[in-house]
Short mmCIF file of C-alpha atoms in Angstrom, two decimals:
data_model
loop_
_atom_site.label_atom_id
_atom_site.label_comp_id
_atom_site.label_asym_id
_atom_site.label_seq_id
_atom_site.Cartn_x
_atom_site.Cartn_y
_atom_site.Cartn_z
CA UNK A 1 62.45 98.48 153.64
CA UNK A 2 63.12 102.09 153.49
CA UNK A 3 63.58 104.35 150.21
CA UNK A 4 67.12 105.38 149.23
CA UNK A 5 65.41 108.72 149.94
CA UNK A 6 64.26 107.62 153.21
CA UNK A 7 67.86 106.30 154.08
CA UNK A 8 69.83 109.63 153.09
CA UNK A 9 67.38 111.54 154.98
CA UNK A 10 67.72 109.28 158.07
CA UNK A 11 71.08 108.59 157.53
CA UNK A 12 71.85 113.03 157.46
CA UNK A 13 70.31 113.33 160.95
CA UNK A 14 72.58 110.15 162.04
CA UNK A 15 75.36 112.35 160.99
CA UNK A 16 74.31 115.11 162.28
CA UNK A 17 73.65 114.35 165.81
CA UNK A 18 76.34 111.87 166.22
CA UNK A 19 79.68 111.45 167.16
CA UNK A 20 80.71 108.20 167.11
CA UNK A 21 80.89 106.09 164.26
CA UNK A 22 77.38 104.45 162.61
CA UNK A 23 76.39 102.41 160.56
CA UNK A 24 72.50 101.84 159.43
CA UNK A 25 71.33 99.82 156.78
CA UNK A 26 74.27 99.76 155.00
CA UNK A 27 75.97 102.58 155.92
CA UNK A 28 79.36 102.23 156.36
CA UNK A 29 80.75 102.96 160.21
CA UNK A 30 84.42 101.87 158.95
CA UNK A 31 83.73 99.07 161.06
CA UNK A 32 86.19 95.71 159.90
CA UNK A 33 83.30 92.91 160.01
CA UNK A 34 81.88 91.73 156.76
CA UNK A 35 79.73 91.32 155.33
CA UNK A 36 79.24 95.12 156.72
CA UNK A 37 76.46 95.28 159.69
CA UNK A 38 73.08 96.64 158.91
CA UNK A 39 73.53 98.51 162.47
CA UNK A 40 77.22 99.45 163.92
CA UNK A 41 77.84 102.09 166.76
CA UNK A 42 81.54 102.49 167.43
CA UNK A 43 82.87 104.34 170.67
CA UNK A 44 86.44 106.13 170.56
CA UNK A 45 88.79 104.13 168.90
CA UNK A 46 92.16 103.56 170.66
CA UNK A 47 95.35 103.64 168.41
CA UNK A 48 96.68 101.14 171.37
CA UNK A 49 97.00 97.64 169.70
CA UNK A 50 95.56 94.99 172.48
CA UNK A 51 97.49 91.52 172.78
CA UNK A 52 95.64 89.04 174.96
CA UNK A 53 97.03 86.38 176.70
CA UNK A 54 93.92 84.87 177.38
CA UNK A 55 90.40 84.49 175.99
CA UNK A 56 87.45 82.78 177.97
CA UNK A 57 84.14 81.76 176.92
CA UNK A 58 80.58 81.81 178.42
CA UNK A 59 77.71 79.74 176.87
CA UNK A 60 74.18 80.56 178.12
CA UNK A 61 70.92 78.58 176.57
CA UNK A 62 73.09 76.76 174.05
CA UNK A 63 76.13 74.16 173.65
CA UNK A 64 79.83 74.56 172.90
CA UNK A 65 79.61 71.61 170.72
CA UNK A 66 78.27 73.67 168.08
CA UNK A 67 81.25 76.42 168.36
CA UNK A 68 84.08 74.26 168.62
CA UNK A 69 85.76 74.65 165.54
CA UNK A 70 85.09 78.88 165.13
CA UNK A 71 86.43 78.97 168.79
CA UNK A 72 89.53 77.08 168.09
CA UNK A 73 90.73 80.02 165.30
CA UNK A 74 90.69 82.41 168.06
CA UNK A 75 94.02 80.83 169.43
CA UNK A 76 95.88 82.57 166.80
CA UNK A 77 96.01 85.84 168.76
CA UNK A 78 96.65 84.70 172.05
CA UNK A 79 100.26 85.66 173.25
CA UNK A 80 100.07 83.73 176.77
CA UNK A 81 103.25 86.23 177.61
CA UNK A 82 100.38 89.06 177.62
CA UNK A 83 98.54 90.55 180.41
CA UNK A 84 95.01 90.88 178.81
CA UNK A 85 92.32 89.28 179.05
CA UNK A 86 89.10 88.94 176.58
CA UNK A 87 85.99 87.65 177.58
CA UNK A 88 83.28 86.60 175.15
CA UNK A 89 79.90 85.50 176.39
CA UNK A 90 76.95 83.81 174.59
CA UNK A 91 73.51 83.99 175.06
CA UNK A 92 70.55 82.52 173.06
CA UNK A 93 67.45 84.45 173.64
CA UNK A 94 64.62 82.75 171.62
CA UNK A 95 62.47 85.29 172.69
CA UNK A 96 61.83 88.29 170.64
CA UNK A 97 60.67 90.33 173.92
CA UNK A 98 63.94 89.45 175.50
CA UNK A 99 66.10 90.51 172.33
CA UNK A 100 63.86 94.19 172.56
CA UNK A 101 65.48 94.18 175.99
CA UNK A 102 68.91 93.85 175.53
CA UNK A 103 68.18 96.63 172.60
CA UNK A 104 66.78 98.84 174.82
CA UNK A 105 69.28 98.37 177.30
CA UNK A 106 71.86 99.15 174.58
CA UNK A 107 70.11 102.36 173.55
CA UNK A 108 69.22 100.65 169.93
CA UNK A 109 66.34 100.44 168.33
CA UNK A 110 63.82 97.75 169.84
CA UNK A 111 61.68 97.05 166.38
CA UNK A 112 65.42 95.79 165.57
CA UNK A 113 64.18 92.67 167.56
CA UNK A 114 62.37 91.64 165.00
CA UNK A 115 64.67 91.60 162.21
CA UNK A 116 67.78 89.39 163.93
CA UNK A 117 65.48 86.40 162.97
CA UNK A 118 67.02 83.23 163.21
CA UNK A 119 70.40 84.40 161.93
CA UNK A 120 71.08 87.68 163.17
CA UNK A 121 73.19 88.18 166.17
CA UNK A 122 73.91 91.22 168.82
CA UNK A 123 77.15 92.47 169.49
CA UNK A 124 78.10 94.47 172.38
CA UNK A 125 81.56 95.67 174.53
CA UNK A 126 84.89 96.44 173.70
CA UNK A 127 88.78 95.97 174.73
CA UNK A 128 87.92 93.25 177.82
CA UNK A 129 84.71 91.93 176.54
CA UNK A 130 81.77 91.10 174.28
CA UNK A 131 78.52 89.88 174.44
CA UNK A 132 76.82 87.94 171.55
CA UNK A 133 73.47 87.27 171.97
CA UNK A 134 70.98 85.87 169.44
CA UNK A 135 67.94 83.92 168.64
CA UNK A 136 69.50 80.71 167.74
CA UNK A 137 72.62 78.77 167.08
CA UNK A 138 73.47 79.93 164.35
CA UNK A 139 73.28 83.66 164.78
CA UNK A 140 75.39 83.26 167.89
CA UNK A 141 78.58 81.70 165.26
CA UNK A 142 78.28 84.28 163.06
CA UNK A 143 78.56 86.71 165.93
CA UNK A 144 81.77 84.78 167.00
CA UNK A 145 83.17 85.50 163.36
CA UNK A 146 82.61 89.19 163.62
CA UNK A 147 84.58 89.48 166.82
CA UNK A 148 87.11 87.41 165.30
CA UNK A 149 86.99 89.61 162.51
CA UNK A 150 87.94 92.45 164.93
CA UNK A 151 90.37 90.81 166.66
CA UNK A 152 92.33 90.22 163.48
CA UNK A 153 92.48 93.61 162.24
CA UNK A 154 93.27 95.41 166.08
CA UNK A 155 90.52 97.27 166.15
CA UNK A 156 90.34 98.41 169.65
CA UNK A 157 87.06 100.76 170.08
CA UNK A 158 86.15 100.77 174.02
CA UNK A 159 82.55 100.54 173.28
CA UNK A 160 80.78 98.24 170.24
CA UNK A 161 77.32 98.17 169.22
CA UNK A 162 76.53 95.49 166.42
CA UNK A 163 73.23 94.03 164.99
CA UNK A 164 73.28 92.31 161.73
CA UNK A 165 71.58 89.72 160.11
CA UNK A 166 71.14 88.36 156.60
CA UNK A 167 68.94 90.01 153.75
CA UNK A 168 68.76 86.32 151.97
CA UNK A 169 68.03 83.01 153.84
CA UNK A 170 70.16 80.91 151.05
CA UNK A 171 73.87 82.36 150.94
CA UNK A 172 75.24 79.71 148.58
CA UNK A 173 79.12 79.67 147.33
CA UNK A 174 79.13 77.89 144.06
CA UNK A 175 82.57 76.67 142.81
CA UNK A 176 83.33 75.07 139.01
CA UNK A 177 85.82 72.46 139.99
CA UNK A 178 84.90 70.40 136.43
CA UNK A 179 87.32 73.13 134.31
CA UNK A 180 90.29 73.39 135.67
CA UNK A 181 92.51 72.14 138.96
CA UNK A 182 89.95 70.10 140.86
CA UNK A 183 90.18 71.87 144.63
CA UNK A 184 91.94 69.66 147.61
CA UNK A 185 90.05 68.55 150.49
CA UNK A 186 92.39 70.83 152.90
CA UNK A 187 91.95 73.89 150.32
CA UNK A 188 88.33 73.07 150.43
CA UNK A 189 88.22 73.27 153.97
CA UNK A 190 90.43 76.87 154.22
CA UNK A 191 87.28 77.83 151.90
CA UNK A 192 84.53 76.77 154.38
CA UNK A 193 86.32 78.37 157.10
CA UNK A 194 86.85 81.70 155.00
CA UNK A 195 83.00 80.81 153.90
CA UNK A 196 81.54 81.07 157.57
CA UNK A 197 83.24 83.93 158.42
CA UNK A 198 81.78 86.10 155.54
CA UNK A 199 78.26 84.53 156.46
CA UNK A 200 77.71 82.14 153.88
CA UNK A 201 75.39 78.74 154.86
CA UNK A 202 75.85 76.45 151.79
CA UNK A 203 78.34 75.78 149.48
CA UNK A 204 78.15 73.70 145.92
CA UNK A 205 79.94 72.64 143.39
CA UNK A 206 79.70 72.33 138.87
CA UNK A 207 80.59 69.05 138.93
CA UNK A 208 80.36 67.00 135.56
CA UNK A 209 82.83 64.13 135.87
CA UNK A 210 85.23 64.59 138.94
CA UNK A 211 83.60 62.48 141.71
CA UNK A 212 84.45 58.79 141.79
CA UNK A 213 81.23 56.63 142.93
CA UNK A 214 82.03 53.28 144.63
CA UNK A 215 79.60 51.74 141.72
CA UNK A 216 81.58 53.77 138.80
CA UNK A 217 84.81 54.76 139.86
CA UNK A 218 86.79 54.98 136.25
CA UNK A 219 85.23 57.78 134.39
CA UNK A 220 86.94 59.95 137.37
CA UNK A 221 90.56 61.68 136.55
CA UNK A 222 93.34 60.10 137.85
CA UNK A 223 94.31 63.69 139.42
CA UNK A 224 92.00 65.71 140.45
CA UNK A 225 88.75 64.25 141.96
CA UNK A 226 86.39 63.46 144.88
CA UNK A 227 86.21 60.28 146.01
CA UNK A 228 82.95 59.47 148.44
CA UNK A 229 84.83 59.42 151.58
CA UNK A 230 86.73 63.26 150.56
CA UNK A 231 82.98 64.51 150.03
CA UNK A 232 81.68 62.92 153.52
CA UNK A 233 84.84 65.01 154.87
CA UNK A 234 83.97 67.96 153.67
CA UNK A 235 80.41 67.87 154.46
CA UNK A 236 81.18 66.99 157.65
CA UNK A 237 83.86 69.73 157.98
CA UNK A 238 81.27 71.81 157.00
CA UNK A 239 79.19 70.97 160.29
CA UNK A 240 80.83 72.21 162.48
CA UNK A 241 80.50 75.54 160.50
CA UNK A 242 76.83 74.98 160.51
CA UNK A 243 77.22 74.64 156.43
CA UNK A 244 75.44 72.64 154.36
CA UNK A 245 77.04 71.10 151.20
CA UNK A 246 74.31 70.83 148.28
CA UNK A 247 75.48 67.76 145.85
CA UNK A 248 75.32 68.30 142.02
CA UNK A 249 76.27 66.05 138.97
CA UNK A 250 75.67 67.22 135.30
CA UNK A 251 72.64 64.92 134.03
CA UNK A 252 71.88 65.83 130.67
CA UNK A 253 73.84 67.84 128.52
CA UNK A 254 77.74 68.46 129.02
CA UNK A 255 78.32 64.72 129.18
CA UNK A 256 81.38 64.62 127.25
CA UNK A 257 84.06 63.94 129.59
CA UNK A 258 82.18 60.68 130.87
CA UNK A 259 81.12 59.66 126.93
CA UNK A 260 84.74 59.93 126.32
CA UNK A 261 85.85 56.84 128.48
CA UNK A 262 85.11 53.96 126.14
CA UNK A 263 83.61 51.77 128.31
CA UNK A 264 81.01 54.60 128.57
CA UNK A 265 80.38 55.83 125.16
CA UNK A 266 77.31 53.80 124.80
CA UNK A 267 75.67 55.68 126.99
CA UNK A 268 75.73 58.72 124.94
CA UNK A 269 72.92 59.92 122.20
CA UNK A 270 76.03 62.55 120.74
CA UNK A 271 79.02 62.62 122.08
CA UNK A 272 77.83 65.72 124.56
CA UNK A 273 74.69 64.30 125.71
CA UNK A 274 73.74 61.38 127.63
CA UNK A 275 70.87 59.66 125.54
CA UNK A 276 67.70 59.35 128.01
CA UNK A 277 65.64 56.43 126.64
CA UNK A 278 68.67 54.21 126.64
CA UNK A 279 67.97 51.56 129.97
CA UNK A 280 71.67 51.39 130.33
CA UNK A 281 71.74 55.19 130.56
CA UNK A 282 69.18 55.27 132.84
CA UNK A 283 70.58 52.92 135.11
CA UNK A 284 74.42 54.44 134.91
CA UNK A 285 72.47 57.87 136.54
CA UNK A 286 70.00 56.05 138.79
CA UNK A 287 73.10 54.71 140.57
CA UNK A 288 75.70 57.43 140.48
CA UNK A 289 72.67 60.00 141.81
CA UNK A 290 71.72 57.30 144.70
CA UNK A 291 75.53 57.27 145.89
CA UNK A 292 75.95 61.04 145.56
CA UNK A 293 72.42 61.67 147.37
CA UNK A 294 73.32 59.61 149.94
CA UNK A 295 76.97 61.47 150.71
CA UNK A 296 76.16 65.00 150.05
CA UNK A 297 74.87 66.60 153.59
CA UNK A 298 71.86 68.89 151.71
CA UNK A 299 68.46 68.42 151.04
CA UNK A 300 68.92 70.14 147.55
CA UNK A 301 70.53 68.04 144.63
CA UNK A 302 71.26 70.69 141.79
CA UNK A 303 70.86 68.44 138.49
CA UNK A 304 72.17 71.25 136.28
CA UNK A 305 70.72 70.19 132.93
CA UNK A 306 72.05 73.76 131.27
CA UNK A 307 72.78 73.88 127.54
CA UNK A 308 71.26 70.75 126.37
CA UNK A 309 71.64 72.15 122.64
CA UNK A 310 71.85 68.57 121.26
CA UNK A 311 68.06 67.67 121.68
CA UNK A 312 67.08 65.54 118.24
CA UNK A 313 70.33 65.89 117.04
CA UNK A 314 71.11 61.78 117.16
CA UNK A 315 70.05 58.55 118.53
CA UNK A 316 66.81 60.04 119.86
CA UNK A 317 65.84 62.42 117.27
CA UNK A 318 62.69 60.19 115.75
CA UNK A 319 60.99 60.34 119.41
CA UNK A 320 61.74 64.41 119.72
CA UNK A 321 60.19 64.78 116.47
CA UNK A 322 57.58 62.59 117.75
CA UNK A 323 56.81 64.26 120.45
CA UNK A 324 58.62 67.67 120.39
CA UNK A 325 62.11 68.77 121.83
CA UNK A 326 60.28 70.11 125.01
CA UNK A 327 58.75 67.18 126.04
CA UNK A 328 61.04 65.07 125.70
CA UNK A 329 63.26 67.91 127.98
CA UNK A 330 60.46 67.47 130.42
CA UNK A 331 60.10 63.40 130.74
CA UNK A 332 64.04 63.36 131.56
CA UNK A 333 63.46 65.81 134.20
CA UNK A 334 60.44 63.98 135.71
CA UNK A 335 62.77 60.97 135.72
CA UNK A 336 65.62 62.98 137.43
CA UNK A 337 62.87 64.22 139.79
CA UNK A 338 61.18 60.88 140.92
CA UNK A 339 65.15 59.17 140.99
CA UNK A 340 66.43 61.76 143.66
CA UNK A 341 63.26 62.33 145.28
CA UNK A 342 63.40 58.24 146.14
CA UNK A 343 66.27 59.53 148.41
CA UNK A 344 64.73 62.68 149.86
CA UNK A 345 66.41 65.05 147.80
CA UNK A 346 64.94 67.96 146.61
CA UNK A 347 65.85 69.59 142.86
CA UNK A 348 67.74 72.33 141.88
CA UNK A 349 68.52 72.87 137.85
CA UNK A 350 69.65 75.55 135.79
CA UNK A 351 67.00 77.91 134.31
CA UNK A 352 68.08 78.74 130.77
CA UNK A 353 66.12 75.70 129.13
CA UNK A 354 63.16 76.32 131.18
CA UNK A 355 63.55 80.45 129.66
CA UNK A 356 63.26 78.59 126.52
CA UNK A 357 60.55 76.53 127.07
CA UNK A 358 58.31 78.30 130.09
CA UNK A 359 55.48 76.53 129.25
CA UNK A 360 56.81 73.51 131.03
CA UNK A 361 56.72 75.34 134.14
CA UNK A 362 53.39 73.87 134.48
CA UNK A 363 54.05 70.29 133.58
CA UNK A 364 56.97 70.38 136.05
CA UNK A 365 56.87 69.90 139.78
CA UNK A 366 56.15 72.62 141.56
CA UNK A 367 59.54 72.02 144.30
CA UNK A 368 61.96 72.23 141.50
CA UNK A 369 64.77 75.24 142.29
CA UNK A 370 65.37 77.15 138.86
CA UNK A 371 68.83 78.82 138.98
CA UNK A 372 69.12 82.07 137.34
CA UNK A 373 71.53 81.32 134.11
CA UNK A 374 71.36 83.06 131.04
CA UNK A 375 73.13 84.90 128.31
CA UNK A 376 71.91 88.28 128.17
CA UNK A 377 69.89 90.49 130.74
CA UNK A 378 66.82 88.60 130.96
CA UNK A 379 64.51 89.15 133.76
CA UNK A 380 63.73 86.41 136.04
CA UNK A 381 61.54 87.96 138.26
CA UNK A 382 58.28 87.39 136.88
#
């Protein structure tokens, strides 16, 4: 990674020598594709809006199947009463020596080669056609949504140079749908689409109360829910996006909209918290986690667990004082753990009882996902 000193200094001779537009490591080239490209070299730009009236596509070392849906939102700028034509070939190169090629050959920087990774792509051409070429699947689609990015601002530069690729591997969208209007299917689909083109891979949901499980389907709203086929949908949808859609279900603290059904209130040791040595309670999550494991598409499950303010407070506060508040935090993880591990899930859970209680890091498994939550500027890198 280069200093901020380092980058001005690099980024001055860029500038100086140059005299097309560039972008490096975050420099902006004014080039319409975002996230913005770590490396952009724009030709002239033509003030000459292009209309096509037909696109093609190549495929070389991969499958169509995997584009269809991306490909399909390029129809939306074909006039077929226009002249042009745009061609737009892809190539997966699994090989890093054949990427430094195609660099070279571009008069870019070869070491760049080893940076594309497996989601980093290679743009190159202009007003009749591009090239995409990466080193797998899924940097070729987000190299699609670049050049569809393009094509729906006009931007008509004779001569493109793009590489890009992403500085985290998890690029997760997280939406509250528990506190407020619960999102459609369809709306949820316009976000997956919106989602891929700005490079994100997963998507999740808060979700406390508005899913309806097959096994428990009346402590959903009447409006504004997910039943188990609308989640298959979506994760599905999300496919052909090459998206992953990471389930989640409040399991310990914010319980209250569930408690408050009647025929559920038993389950509760306050009316905010479901009570963890109760069988019944037990049972009620074993279940609704089992259904939700098996719909959701990821291999993460994010349990939440945030907030859980009410420990000793009721119906369990002889064992916490038995045993301590942070114990008894850590056996209802454990359970949580060993329930959706039974289905090959692996946990996610908010971090701010863990900040309270870091000694449990230790008495936890090691695979658990903390999420960064707090209230304050606490540092979580240590």
């Amino acid at each position: 990674m280069f200093s901020i000193k380092e980058n001005i200094k690099k980024w001055s001779m860029i500038c100086l020598l140059s005299p097309v537009g560039v972008s490096l490591f975050g420099q902006s080239a004014d080039i319409p594709i975002l996230p913005l490209p770590k490396v952009a070299v724009v030709g002239e730009i033509s003030s000459e809006k292009i209309t096509y009236g037909k696109l093609t596509f190549g495929w070389k070392g991969t499958d169509f199947s995997l584009y269809k849906a991306v490909v399909s939102e390029f129809d939306q700028w074909v006039v077929p009463a226009s002249g042009a034509a745009l061609e737009v070939n892809c190539e997966k190169m699994t090989s890093v020596k054949a990427l430094r090629s195609v660099l070279k050959a571009l008069e870019l920087d070869e070491k760049l080669a080893e940076k594309i990774g497996a989601e980093g792509y290679i743009i190159a051409g202009g007003q009749r056609e591009y090239r995409v070429i990466a080193g797998n699947d899924t940097g070729i689609l987000y190299g699609l949504q670049s050049i569809k990015q393009l094509l729906r601002s006009g931007y008509t530069a004779a001569d493109i140079k793009v590489v890009d690729w992403p500085d985290f591997s998890n690029r997760i969208f997280f939406d509250d749908i528990s506190r407020g209007p619960t999102s459609t299917v369809e709306f949820v689909k316009e976000q997956i689409r919106h989602l891929s083109e700005m490079k994100y891979n997963g998507l999740t949901f808060y979700i406390e109360h508005v899913v309806q499980p097959l096994s428990h389907p009346d402590f959903a709203p009447v409006n504004g829910k997910f039943t188990m086929e609308d989640i298959r949908e979506i994760c599905n949808y999300a496919r052909e996006y090459q998206m992953e859609v990471i389930g989640s279900f409040q399991c310990f603290g914010h319980f209250e909209n569930i408690l408050a059904v009647e025929k559920y209130a038993s389950l509760g040791d306050t009316p905010s918290m479901i009570a963890p040595l109760n069988p019944d309670a037990r049972s009620f999550l074993q279940t609704v986690l089992g259904e939700l494991a098996d719909t959701f598409s990821s291999d993460y499950f994010n349990i939440n667990c945030d907030e859980v303010w009410d420990l000793g407070k009721s119906k369990s506060a002889g064992r916490v004082a038995e045993i301590g508040a942070d114990r008894f935090f850590a056996d209802h993880i454990l359970f949580l753990h060993q329930t959706l591990g039974a289905k090959g899930k692996k946990i996610m859970m908010w971090g701010d009882m863990i900040m309270k209680y870091p000694h449990l890091i230790d008495r936890l498994p090691r695979d658990i996902v903390y999420l960064t939550w707090n209230y304050g500027g606490i540092d979580y890198e240590p």
